[in-house]
Amino acid sequence: MQLTNPVWIHHSGGAIYSVDIHPDGTKIATCGQGGEGGSGLVIIWNVKPVINEKASQEASCSRLLSRILHQNCVNCVRWSPDGTYLGCAGDQQSLTLWEFGGRVFSAGTIGSKDSVNVEKYREKYRLYGHSLDVLHLEWSKDGRYLASCGMDHSVIIWDAHNLPNKVVSLTVERGGHQGIVKGVSWDPIGKFLATQSADKSVRIWAIDNWQCIKVVMDPFIESSQSTMFCRLDWSPDGTYLIAPCASNNSGPTAHLIRRKDWDTTLDLVGHRKAVTVVRACPRMIEYQNYKGNRLQVSCIAMGSRDKSLSVWLLPNVDRPLVVLYKLFKHSILDFSWNDYHLTICSMDGTVKSIVFDAKELGRLLTSSEMGDLCERMYSRRPLQYSSDQQNNGRQLLSFKDSSRMFVDDLKKIQSEKQEPKQLKIHDNGSFVSSQMKELPSNQSAVRIPVLCDAVQTNCSEKVLAPSELPKKQTDLRTKLGKRRIQPSFIASVTIPEAEITAAPISVDEPALNSYEPAQASSVHLLASPSKSNGRVLLSSIEKVEAIPRIDEPMDTHPLSSRTEQILPHLSLKPLLRPAPFPESLTVMLNDNRSVTFSIPQQRRSLSISVPPTEMCSINRIDVLNEYEIAATIKLTKLCGMKDATVLWTAHLDPVVCSVAASSHWFVAGCYDSSIHIYSTPSGRLHTFFTIDSLPFIIQVHRNYLSVCSSQGFEYRK
């Protein structure tokens, strides 16, 4: 066992409430309090210097990958099973999902000057639904759902395939909790959801109908709800649910709830204060006991308010495998597993890392073995165990197109990709590609470029293959007598398989030539419904310009210059300019009348006055578009002013085109057709939504909002 203490992982003295390792095992996300009072902070760390102290001293190894600032404290972070999103839950009464945006070399973090970001993350979704602080969130093992819970006594289930849509809200009306919900956990088999609350109960929900099927209260009646979180977890095979914050004879325990009959006679004892978090290794372990018997067990890590850690192997092992006393200076709040790597965080703002050895724990079962085990026990194979391409027991799936998850004949698809495409020329001058598939009869024509120098007169049907083309190469001798063979360029006469679209698309590309790019020809692809041989006939040749013959002598210019001549469109860098907005837009009404709207012009700065009241001290709000936060980062900056004093600031990614404000709300309309609503006294983001086009007029009166778009639609809120 290797225990490391990465002292460089910290939140500038603030508490760390949650930790989670990326599914590929290369990153660690931590969250908690920021350096300033009331602010939240999420930091992405590199795993390599954590488990390798020598790598942490190398200048080329970046410790900190990215810092993400939040306006309020962040209570929980969790990576999605495929590693695409990083979910954050905190005191903003909402969930924020961040998406990886690539590696950058910036001059620092937004709002911070003491670090340099290596990776960039952008806000993908913000999920609203809770009325109070959100304490915990958890992705289902197969990635279908996202569950969140908080201080409003509710659990919200989100559709991870179609965010930000909700599936259901598990509230008191549906038989939910009557107190603060402090933890949620998904059954790895995919049938149940477990929630734990301050009302001293654990509730089991059936996923098929979202009904509460079991309420477990006995182990928690005598417990004192003194923990901030109650993070429970299932064993990898779904046999047991391990719930913290329980008690037995007035002693703190973690209770085992057996899946078969929801029995609660077993518990894990030994900690002197309440157990705050339980986390199971995502895969079973093949363990050999002192008698030489091989057992399949679950590895469970438990953390407590007594600052100690214990690791258990369940079942059939009566004592903990490892116990570490006074590992931190404060309570342990969260764990994260990645194979044999366990990461622990504490309220004292530090993180510890433990890497176990296979000789100490045993051999981790493969994903295939886990799937076979679940299939024997439950006659079903969970999605996360249906493939060997897994990390940390989680399947990396793409849920956007579920119809492509399975392949009927892999060898057939591979052979089709490797088979060279040939071009046939018929007597009537039409072309046939052997790789083209038959199109529907109502499919529109598509124009693609074709390079050919053989269509000048009518010829008999034949197949042109690259092997039939004349070949000639230059053989040179150096002064030392060595042969230097310069190969000649052979242009391909095959055409790529075209993607058929619903409307005609004209494509003009330069032909490949050794001297100058030849003018590309355009050919219509027309479906022939009368043919049943599965091919597409190419007809209606508009123009074909011959390219120079291949047997002509090669140019002796240097390779770099010939490449620029052959591919001039690749050597020239494209010049990108923003699409200009029209100055005005005419909208036709139903009674054949027209109204002309003037499009808001982009300005560097905007300012709007706020009527003064006793409840709001803000009298002006300034908007600075494309404000330079760092060397390569520009955002829109919002400033709440009282005369010349800045009382609050906020940042936006899009450019603001129109604003409106009252003593209660400040509304910013952006060029990406989004509307952002802020609280005028505090500058806190309340909500945002998107309209059909640019916001033309925005009016705010007390708690009423009216937005008129440039297309003539009105939105009220």
C-alpha angles and dihedrals in degrees: 000000000000117000117191132181110206098197090181090071105088143121097233091275097318124125120266109222102178143016132190134177119223113251091247091053097236102104139045123204120204129182139183139097123354129225093266122065115270096005124118131222137197118189129188113211133192113248096207097073089043095062095030115051093189091057090053089063094053116102092217092057111084114213099189116048103177142349119211116192123209129193092232137030116289115222104183141017127191132173117224115249092257093044094241099119136035110211119209126189124187150127094313091089088240144076122245122204116200125199127206110253102184138270119305139177103221130166093244147309125309105267094004133087101185102076144042123228119227096179131041124220126188129199108254103173139005113199118206125191110101119094095202139028118318112228105181144010133186135185118223114250093248093045096242098117142029119207126198132180136183152152094305090078092246139113117209122201115207127199103241091194094056108028133212089029120111124224100194143328114231102212137152090276089063093047095273133147125304095208142044110311107225104176146015132192133184123225108244090221090059101240107097143038120206123204130183126201144182088252085083096251142109116212126201116210127196110229096209094065103006093236124145106247100174138023116197114196110143099085092050104045095093095036121110110228094224098135125097092218136024102201108183129180144190126239112254093254092046093240096123137028111210112207123188128207092055129131140209120193089348091305123121114252143158110237127219113222109198114223095215097066104352090251116173103192095113125073141162115241137180107088118111096212135035118302109240106182140020123189128177127209104253093236134048121253128224102225129187115210128208091273091058095251117141114227132182106228141166120242111223126187119202128193128191145187088254087076092245135121130213129186120204135189113214136236123013094018111100101189132049117264095218133014121185115188124207093001091158138021093241142022122315108240110175146009136200129193131204110173104296094348117101122185122195130191130193140198089248088075099252136113130213128197128208124188113191126205124237089235090059101046104018136239119325113232116241122243090255091053090048090052092050090049093052091045091055092047102040105013089240134090115221117231094242089060097043094093137036091226093095140128122202091352093301125119118230101225135168107220097182093087112023092173090073097053093096130050121207099202117007095180091053092052092048092049091050091052093048096044110099114244114236131199120222122200117207127204091257091058096255124134130227124195114206091214097052118108126215116271127216115268093245094050116126123235122268125205119218132169118257125191114206137142098182101076105090102109135014111283137179121268112277141147121245112209127178090245091063095056119101114261127204129165135184118248113199132180123216125214090262091055097253119143119239114191116198110202119221124233115251115198117219119240094196121101125220121248106269125224107234115226133186097248132044113267122194115216123187116185129165117253120239110258133164093228114020131357110264120224111268118239125223124223129185118234106212125182114234108209092185093063118083101182093096095249134120120229119222113210142149097064105199103185135348121184117195120235123218116281118266095231091066115112116274122249114255095213118123117278095249093055093046090051091054090050094046096045106026092155090061096048093054115078113226118244110222121202128177116257109257119243118230116247093232141010128209118216121196116221127211094259092056092262121131132214123198119215123194113229112233110251119228113256132187094232138013130193134188130182122231122213107245119243136169092254096049125049094185112108100169139025120202125200120202113191120209092009110181108238095169138354095285102015124090123177139162111265123208119198127191106210136195102193101304097340121099109223099176141359133201134179133223131190100213125064115260118231104172136017141189132183145185132177088272106036140026117201125196122192116202138202091247088066093253126136119210120195120201134181107253098213096047106020091231117152109246102180143317135209140176129245131198098265143348116326106249102177128016122188126183124188118172104302096346126097130191124183125185116197127213089251091062100258122134125213123195129191 
